[in-house]
Short mmCIF file of C-alpha atoms in Angstrom, two decimals:
data_model
loop_
_atom_site.label_atom_id
_atom_site.label_comp_id
_atom_site.label_asym_id
_atom_site.label_seq_id
_atom_site.Cartn_x
_atom_site.Cartn_y
_atom_site.Cartn_z
CA UNK V 13 0.18 -44.74 39.33
CA UNK V 14 0.84 -41.33 37.91
CA UNK V 15 -0.40 -42.36 34.49
CA UNK V 16 -3.78 -43.40 35.89
CA UNK V 17 -3.97 -40.22 37.90
CA UNK V 18 -3.26 -38.10 34.85
CA UNK V 19 -5.70 -40.01 32.67
CA UNK V 20 -8.39 -39.68 35.33
CA UNK V 21 -7.80 -35.95 35.59
CA UNK V 22 -7.77 -35.46 31.85
CA UNK V 23 -11.04 -37.34 31.67
CA UNK V 24 -12.50 -35.14 34.39
CA UNK V 25 -11.45 -32.14 32.37
CA UNK V 26 -12.97 -33.38 29.12
CA UNK V 27 -14.63 -30.50 27.36
CA UNK V 28 -17.75 -32.48 26.50
CA UNK V 29 -20.74 -30.80 28.13
CA UNK V 30 -19.04 -27.45 28.51
CA UNK V 31 -20.36 -24.62 26.40
CA UNK V 32 -18.35 -24.06 23.25
CA UNK V 33 -17.68 -20.47 24.35
CA UNK V 34 -16.23 -21.68 27.64
CA UNK V 35 -13.90 -24.12 25.89
CA UNK V 36 -12.68 -21.39 23.54
CA UNK V 37 -12.09 -19.03 26.46
CA UNK V 38 -10.13 -21.76 28.30
CA UNK V 39 -8.14 -22.40 25.12
CA UNK V 40 -7.31 -18.71 24.76
CA UNK V 41 -6.22 -18.59 28.40
CA UNK V 42 -4.05 -21.68 27.75
CA UNK V 43 -2.44 -19.88 24.78
CA UNK V 44 -1.78 -16.82 26.99
CA UNK V 45 -0.38 -18.91 29.86
CA UNK V 46 1.92 -20.83 27.48
CA UNK V 47 3.05 -17.57 25.84
CA UNK V 48 1.74 -18.73 22.46
CA UNK V 49 -0.73 -16.01 21.49
CA UNK V 50 -2.92 -13.23 22.89
CA UNK V 51 -6.49 -13.77 21.77
CA UNK V 52 -9.49 -12.47 23.71
CA UNK V 53 -13.24 -12.58 23.47
CA UNK V 54 -14.60 -9.08 22.99
CA UNK V 55 -17.11 -7.88 25.58
CA UNK V 56 -20.74 -8.11 24.51
CA UNK V 57 -21.84 -4.67 23.29
CA UNK V 58 -24.47 -3.17 25.58
CA UNK V 59 -26.44 0.06 25.14
CA UNK V 60 -26.62 1.73 28.52
CA UNK V 61 -29.78 3.84 28.98
CA UNK V 62 -29.94 4.67 32.70
CA UNK V 63 -27.31 4.80 35.41
CA UNK V 64 -27.70 5.25 39.18
CA UNK V 65 -25.08 6.27 41.71
CA UNK V 66 -26.15 4.58 44.97
CA UNK V 67 -22.78 5.48 46.46
CA UNK V 68 -20.34 8.07 45.21
CA UNK V 69 -17.79 5.52 44.07
CA UNK V 70 -20.17 2.89 42.69
CA UNK V 71 -22.04 3.27 39.46
CA UNK V 72 -25.03 1.00 38.88
CA UNK V 73 -26.61 0.51 35.47
CA UNK V 74 -30.39 0.21 35.86
CA UNK V 75 -31.52 0.11 32.24
CA UNK V 76 -29.60 -1.32 29.32
CA UNK V 77 -30.06 -3.44 26.21
CA UNK V 78 -27.93 -5.90 24.30
CA UNK V 79 -26.77 -4.50 20.97
CA UNK V 80 -26.22 -6.51 17.81
CA UNK V 81 -22.46 -7.03 17.50
CA UNK V 82 -20.95 -5.40 14.43
CA UNK V 83 -17.82 -7.55 14.47
CA UNK V 84 -16.87 -11.09 15.39
CA UNK V 85 -16.43 -12.30 18.97
CA UNK V 86 -12.72 -13.10 19.03
CA UNK V 87 -9.56 -11.37 17.88
CA UNK V 88 -5.91 -11.10 18.79
CA UNK V 89 -2.31 -11.60 17.78
CA UNK V 90 -0.30 -14.70 16.89
CA UNK V 91 3.28 -14.34 15.64
CA UNK V 92 2.56 -10.70 14.78
CA UNK V 93 -0.38 -11.70 12.62
CA UNK V 94 -3.90 -10.44 13.21
CA UNK V 95 -6.32 -13.28 14.07
CA UNK V 96 -10.09 -12.82 13.84
CA UNK V 97 -12.83 -15.41 14.09
CA UNK V 98 -16.42 -16.17 14.86
CA UNK V 99 -17.38 -19.35 16.75
CA UNK V 100 -20.68 -21.16 16.34
CA UNK V 101 -22.03 -24.34 17.88
CA UNK V 102 -24.91 -26.21 16.32
CA UNK V 103 -26.98 -29.21 17.30
CA UNK V 104 -27.52 -30.54 13.79
CA UNK V 105 -25.32 -33.48 12.77
CA UNK V 106 -25.89 -32.93 9.08
CA UNK V 107 -25.45 -29.27 8.19
CA UNK V 108 -24.46 -25.75 9.21
CA UNK V 109 -27.30 -23.29 8.42
CA UNK V 110 -26.07 -19.87 7.26
CA UNK V 111 -28.60 -18.18 9.56
CA UNK V 112 -26.23 -19.01 12.43
CA UNK V 113 -23.89 -16.28 11.32
CA UNK V 114 -24.87 -12.61 10.97
CA UNK V 115 -24.41 -10.92 7.62
CA UNK V 116 -22.40 -8.08 9.24
CA UNK V 117 -20.08 -10.66 10.80
CA UNK V 118 -19.41 -12.03 7.30
CA UNK V 119 -18.81 -8.46 6.05
CA UNK V 120 -16.38 -7.94 8.91
CA UNK V 121 -14.48 -11.17 8.10
CA UNK V 122 -14.36 -10.14 4.44
CA UNK V 123 -12.73 -6.84 5.42
CA UNK V 124 -10.24 -8.65 7.68
CA UNK V 125 -9.37 -11.06 4.87
CA UNK V 126 -8.87 -8.12 2.48
CA UNK V 127 -6.42 -6.52 4.94
CA UNK V 128 -4.47 -9.81 5.21
CA UNK V 129 -5.66 -10.69 8.67
CA UNK V 130 -6.28 -14.39 9.33
CA UNK V 131 -10.06 -14.70 9.25
CA UNK V 132 -11.98 -17.88 9.94
CA UNK V 133 -15.04 -19.51 11.46
CA UNK V 134 -15.02 -22.26 14.08
CA UNK V 135 -17.99 -24.60 13.79
CA UNK V 136 -18.71 -26.99 16.63
CA UNK V 137 -21.11 -29.88 16.02
CA UNK V 138 -22.29 -30.39 19.60
CA UNK V 139 -23.73 -33.89 19.23
CA UNK V 140 -20.70 -35.16 17.34
CA UNK V 141 -18.29 -33.26 19.63
CA UNK V 142 -16.31 -32.24 16.56
CA UNK V 143 -14.98 -28.79 15.75
CA UNK V 144 -13.89 -27.52 12.34
CA UNK V 145 -12.01 -24.43 11.28
CA UNK V 146 -13.03 -22.97 7.93
CA UNK V 147 -11.00 -20.09 6.55
CA UNK V 148 -13.21 -17.19 5.56
CA UNK V 149 -12.00 -17.24 1.95
CA UNK V 150 -13.06 -20.91 1.59
CA UNK V 151 -16.34 -20.28 3.40
CA UNK V 152 -17.11 -17.29 1.21
CA UNK V 153 -16.57 -19.20 -2.05
CA UNK V 154 -19.21 -21.70 -0.97
CA UNK V 155 -21.48 -19.09 0.57
CA UNK V 156 -21.58 -16.90 -2.54
CA UNK V 157 -22.24 -19.82 -4.89
CA UNK V 158 -24.93 -21.24 -2.56
CA UNK V 159 -26.71 -17.89 -2.10
CA UNK V 160 -27.16 -17.67 -5.91
CA UNK V 161 -29.07 -20.95 -5.94
CA UNK V 162 -30.91 -20.18 -2.70
CA UNK V 163 -29.13 -22.91 -0.74
CA UNK V 164 -29.22 -21.99 2.93
CA UNK V 165 -26.72 -24.30 4.61
CA UNK V 166 -23.43 -26.15 4.23
CA UNK V 167 -23.60 -29.92 4.66
CA UNK V 168 -21.50 -31.64 7.31
CA UNK V 169 -19.55 -33.44 4.58
CA UNK V 170 -18.70 -30.12 2.89
CA UNK V 171 -17.58 -28.69 6.23
CA UNK V 172 -15.33 -31.76 6.59
CA UNK V 173 -14.02 -31.29 3.04
CA UNK V 174 -13.19 -27.57 3.15
CA UNK V 175 -12.58 -27.24 6.89
CA UNK V 176 -9.83 -28.51 9.18
CA UNK V 177 -10.77 -30.68 12.11
CA UNK V 178 -9.45 -29.26 15.38
CA UNK V 179 -7.43 -31.55 17.65
CA UNK V 180 -7.78 -31.26 21.39
CA UNK V 181 -4.88 -30.64 23.76
CA UNK V 182 -5.24 -32.48 27.07
CA UNK V 183 -8.69 -33.60 25.92
CA UNK V 184 -9.85 -30.05 26.61
CA UNK V 185 -8.33 -27.19 24.62
CA UNK V 186 -9.23 -26.64 20.95
CA UNK V 187 -5.85 -26.30 19.27
CA UNK V 188 -6.99 -24.07 16.43
CA UNK V 189 -3.60 -22.32 16.10
CA UNK V 190 -2.14 -25.63 14.87
CA UNK V 191 -4.22 -25.08 11.73
CA UNK V 192 -3.07 -21.46 11.47
CA UNK V 193 0.52 -22.72 11.47
CA UNK V 194 -0.23 -24.62 8.27
CA UNK V 195 -1.00 -21.42 6.38
CA UNK V 196 0.85 -18.66 8.20
CA UNK V 197 4.04 -18.90 6.17
CA UNK V 198 2.14 -18.70 2.88
CA UNK V 199 0.65 -15.30 3.62
CA UNK V 200 2.44 -12.50 1.85
CA UNK V 201 2.26 -9.04 3.24
CA UNK X 124 -14.17 30.54 -4.34
CA UNK X 125 -13.73 26.82 -3.89
CA UNK X 126 -10.66 27.32 -1.72
CA UNK X 127 -12.59 29.47 0.73
CA UNK X 128 -15.46 27.02 0.77
CA UNK X 129 -13.13 24.12 1.54
CA UNK X 130 -11.30 26.05 4.24
CA UNK X 131 -14.58 27.05 5.83
CA UNK X 132 -15.78 23.47 5.86
CA UNK X 133 -12.53 22.13 7.19
CA UNK X 134 -12.74 24.70 9.94
CA UNK X 135 -16.26 23.60 10.77
CA UNK X 136 -15.05 20.03 11.02
CA UNK X 137 -12.11 20.86 13.26
CA UNK X 138 -11.78 18.23 15.95
CA UNK X 139 -11.16 20.79 18.69
CA UNK X 140 -13.82 20.44 21.33
CA UNK X 141 -14.74 16.88 20.38
CA UNK X 142 -13.89 14.16 22.85
CA UNK X 143 -10.68 12.36 22.04
CA UNK X 144 -12.57 9.06 21.88
CA UNK X 145 -14.96 10.50 19.29
CA UNK X 146 -12.09 11.71 17.11
CA UNK X 147 -10.43 8.29 17.27
CA UNK X 148 -13.69 6.56 16.38
CA UNK X 149 -14.16 8.95 13.42
CA UNK X 150 -10.56 8.27 12.36
CA UNK X 151 -11.10 4.51 12.50
CA UNK X 152 -14.27 4.89 10.43
CA UNK X 153 -12.30 6.99 7.94
CA UNK X 154 -9.68 4.19 7.72
CA UNK X 155 -12.47 1.64 7.11
CA UNK X 156 -14.20 3.82 4.50
CA UNK X 157 -10.92 4.41 2.66
CA UNK X 158 -10.08 0.68 2.79
CA UNK X 159 -6.90 1.41 4.76
CA UNK X 160 -7.34 -0.63 7.95
CA UNK X 161 -9.95 -2.27 10.19
CA UNK X 162 -9.57 -0.97 13.72
CA UNK X 163 -12.43 -0.89 16.22
CA UNK X 164 -13.03 0.24 19.76
CA UNK X 165 -13.90 -2.73 21.94
CA UNK X 166 -17.22 -2.55 23.77
CA UNK X 167 -16.99 -1.52 27.43
CA UNK X 168 -17.09 -4.68 29.55
CA UNK X 169 -20.26 -4.82 31.65
CA UNK X 170 -21.21 -7.36 34.31
CA UNK X 171 -24.90 -8.13 33.85
CA UNK X 172 -26.64 -9.09 37.11
CA UNK X 173 -30.39 -9.01 36.35
CA UNK X 174 -32.35 -9.29 33.14
CA UNK X 175 -36.08 -8.78 32.50
CA UNK X 176 -38.12 -9.92 29.53
CA UNK X 177 -40.90 -7.32 29.22
CA UNK X 178 -41.81 -8.79 25.84
CA UNK X 179 -40.85 -12.16 24.46
CA UNK X 180 -38.47 -10.77 21.89
CA UNK X 181 -36.97 -7.95 23.94
CA UNK X 182 -34.48 -8.51 26.70
CA UNK X 183 -33.97 -5.65 29.18
CA UNK X 184 -31.01 -5.48 31.52
CA UNK X 185 -32.15 -4.02 34.86
CA UNK X 186 -29.00 -4.40 36.95
CA UNK X 187 -25.43 -4.27 35.73
CA UNK X 188 -22.04 -2.82 36.60
CA UNK X 189 -19.07 -1.56 34.64
CA UNK X 190 -16.11 -3.92 34.87
CA UNK X 191 -12.47 -2.87 34.83
CA UNK X 192 -11.19 -3.55 31.30
CA UNK X 193 -8.46 -6.21 31.17
CA UNK X 194 -7.18 -5.10 27.77
CA UNK X 195 -6.79 -1.88 25.84
CA UNK X 196 -9.66 -0.09 24.11
CA UNK X 197 -8.64 -0.40 20.47
CA UNK X 198 -7.35 -3.18 18.25
CA UNK X 199 -7.44 -4.29 14.66
CA UNK X 200 -5.55 -5.08 11.49
CA UNK X 201 -3.36 -2.97 9.20
CA UNK X 202 -1.48 -4.63 6.32
CA UNK X 203 -1.89 -8.00 8.05
CA UNK X 204 -0.28 -6.68 11.22
CA UNK X 205 -1.99 -6.70 14.57
CA UNK X 206 -2.51 -3.18 15.95
CA UNK X 207 -3.30 -2.56 19.63
CA UNK X 208 -3.39 0.70 21.53
CA UNK X 209 -4.72 2.63 24.47
CA UNK X 210 -5.76 6.27 24.10
CA UNK X 211 -5.63 8.83 26.89
CA UNK X 212 -6.45 12.51 26.99
CA UNK X 213 -5.12 14.76 29.72
CA UNK X 214 -5.62 18.36 30.69
CA UNK X 215 -2.10 18.98 31.95
CA UNK X 216 0.19 20.87 29.56
CA UNK X 217 3.34 19.73 31.32
CA UNK X 218 3.20 15.98 31.97
CA UNK X 219 1.47 12.64 31.51
CA UNK X 220 0.85 10.99 34.93
CA UNK X 221 1.21 7.19 34.89
CA UNK X 222 -1.98 6.85 36.92
CA UNK X 223 -3.87 7.58 33.71
CA UNK X 224 -3.10 4.11 32.44
CA UNK X 225 -4.07 0.88 34.26
CA UNK X 226 -1.33 -1.55 35.21
CA UNK X 227 -3.19 -4.42 33.49
CA UNK X 228 -3.37 -2.36 30.30
CA UNK X 229 0.41 -2.03 30.41
CA UNK X 230 0.70 -5.81 31.00
CA UNK X 231 -1.55 -6.38 28.01
CA UNK X 232 0.56 -4.08 25.79
CA UNK X 233 3.69 -5.89 26.99
CA UNK X 234 2.20 -9.22 25.89
CA UNK X 235 1.20 -7.76 22.51
CA UNK X 236 4.70 -6.39 22.01
CA UNK X 237 6.19 -9.80 22.88
CA UNK X 238 4.00 -11.44 20.23
CA UNK X 239 5.14 -8.89 17.63
CA UNK X 240 1.90 -6.97 17.51
CA UNK X 241 2.21 -3.19 17.07
CA UNK X 242 1.52 -1.83 20.55
CA UNK X 243 1.36 1.85 21.42
CA UNK X 244 -0.27 4.59 23.45
CA UNK X 245 -1.91 7.72 22.06
CA UNK X 246 -1.64 10.70 24.40
CA UNK X 247 -3.75 13.75 23.71
CA UNK X 248 -2.91 17.00 25.48
CA UNK X 249 -6.35 18.59 25.39
CA UNK X 250 -5.31 22.20 26.08
CA UNK X 251 -2.50 22.08 23.56
CA UNK X 252 -4.62 20.13 21.06
CA UNK X 253 -1.60 17.94 20.34
CA UNK X 254 -1.56 14.16 20.10
CA UNK X 255 1.48 11.90 20.37
CA UNK X 256 2.01 8.24 19.60
CA UNK X 257 4.48 6.45 21.88
CA UNK X 258 5.38 2.88 21.03
CA UNK X 259 4.95 0.60 24.02
CA UNK X 260 8.61 -0.50 23.97
CA UNK X 261 9.75 3.14 24.26
CA UNK X 262 7.14 3.92 26.89
CA UNK X 263 8.12 0.87 28.93
CA UNK X 264 11.83 1.78 28.98
CA UNK X 265 10.96 5.12 30.55
CA UNK X 266 8.25 3.68 32.79
CA UNK X 267 10.50 0.99 34.28
CA UNK X 268 13.36 3.39 34.94
CA UNK X 269 11.00 5.99 36.44
CA UNK X 270 9.20 3.49 38.69
CA UNK X 271 12.53 2.59 40.28
CA UNK X 272 13.09 6.18 41.34
CA UNK X 273 9.43 6.70 42.27
CA UNK X 274 8.83 9.17 39.44
CA UNK X 275 5.12 9.15 38.63
CA UNK X 276 4.80 10.95 35.31
CA UNK X 277 6.45 11.64 31.96
CA UNK X 278 7.09 15.28 31.16
CA UNK X 279 5.61 16.85 28.04
CA UNK X 280 9.11 17.38 26.66
CA UNK X 281 9.93 13.67 27.10
CA UNK X 282 6.67 12.73 25.37
CA UNK X 283 7.72 15.03 22.50
CA UNK X 284 11.18 13.43 22.43
CA UNK X 285 10.20 9.74 22.44
CA UNK X 286 6.77 10.07 20.83
CA UNK X 287 5.65 10.97 17.34
CA UNK X 288 3.33 13.91 16.86
CA UNK X 289 0.18 12.91 14.97
CA UNK X 290 -0.81 14.96 11.94
CA UNK X 291 -4.45 15.62 11.18
CA UNK X 292 -6.16 14.69 7.93
CA UNK X 293 -8.78 17.26 6.85
CA UNK X 294 -8.19 19.04 10.16
CA UNK X 295 -10.13 16.21 11.83
CA UNK X 296 -8.75 12.68 11.64
CA UNK X 297 -5.71 11.65 13.68
CA UNK X 298 -3.48 9.96 11.12
CA UNK X 299 -1.73 7.57 13.51
CA UNK X 300 -1.17 4.91 10.83
CA UNK X 301 1.25 7.30 9.11
CA UNK X 302 3.57 6.70 12.11
CA UNK X 303 3.01 2.94 11.91
CA UNK X 304 4.21 3.08 8.28
CA UNK X 305 7.56 4.37 9.53
CA UNK X 306 8.22 1.18 11.49
CA UNK X 307 6.14 -1.51 9.83
CA UNK X 308 8.83 -2.64 7.42
CA UNK X 309 11.39 -2.99 10.21
CA UNK X 310 9.38 -5.57 12.14
CA UNK X 311 10.63 -9.09 11.60
CA UNK X 312 8.26 -11.95 12.11
#
C-alpha cells in the first residue's frame, strides 16, 4: 500500500538523531527547491595563515584557524524581507543558558531588528526533540531584565511561553517560515 | 584654513589604489557606523580536511581548500529589504566580460530577484576609477540576449547606459545605497 510505503519512508527520514544544523540546512534546501525562500548558512569564517601551491592550478591551505563569527549563521530573503537567525541546540530539558549565544551575535540581531529585518533565534531541545522560534525583540526583553538580576538562563517554560513551537513538514523539515507568516504582514517599513 | 585641511585629508583618504573589496568593506562599515544598513561580506567558503590540536584550547587547521562560492559575496538588510550583490573589478576600459561572474552567482541573483530581494552587480573599472551598479533584472535581459548570439561581454557604454554610476562619500565610500533609494519605493511585496 502506498500509504504504508510513504509512512515508512517518512519514518526513515525522521530528523531525530540528525544534527540540528543538518536539519536546518535540509529545511533551507527544501525552501529553495519549493521556491519559497532563499536562506543559506554562511561559511564558517577562517583565518588563512599559510598557503601552498602543489600544482599551478590547485591552492592548498596548510595553516589556518577558526575565527569567532561576528554575525549569525543564517540569513536570506523571504517575500522580499530580510531574514536573519541564530540556531542553537541544547541538551538540557529545563532551560536555555545565555552562554550558548555569543554577545556579538546578540548585537548583530539587535542591529538587524533595528533595520526592520526579521531577527530570531531557533532553540532546539535535543532530548525533547522540540524546536522553538523566539523573535529577537521578545528574547531581548527577557535577556535585559534577567541580566540586571544576574539570571543566566531562560527556563523551558518561558521559552514555551514567549516562543513559537516549530512544526515539522514530512516529519523532517523545521517549518520556521510558518511562524514568520504570522508576523510578516504586521511589519511596517 | 579648515577647507584646505579637509581637502588634504580627503585626498589622503582617496580610495584610488585600494582594492575594490577593501573599499566595499569600508563602505559597509560606514553604513553600520552611521546606522544606515547592515551589510556584510560573507566569509570565503573553505573545505577543511585536517585539523590538529596543538593545545587543548587551540584548534589548528593543517589542510584545507578554497571552495567555489555558491552565492554572492555580500548580503544584508536596508530598510527591512534584503540586499544581495556581487562585486567585480576589471582592468579593461572598454568592456565587462561575462566570464568575470560565475554562472551559479547569476543563478543565485535570479533566485533573489524572484523572491523580491534587491539583487545587483557592482562593476568597478579600475583604470577609469568608476563604479557602476547594474540591477540583476537589467543585467539578465542583456546577458540572455547576448548569450543567444554568442556575445561574451558588455561594452563600457552599455554598462553606462543600463547601470547607475556610484558617487563617492568623502572621496572614499561607494554610496551604492543612494541608487537603491531610487527604486526601493517602487518594489511591491
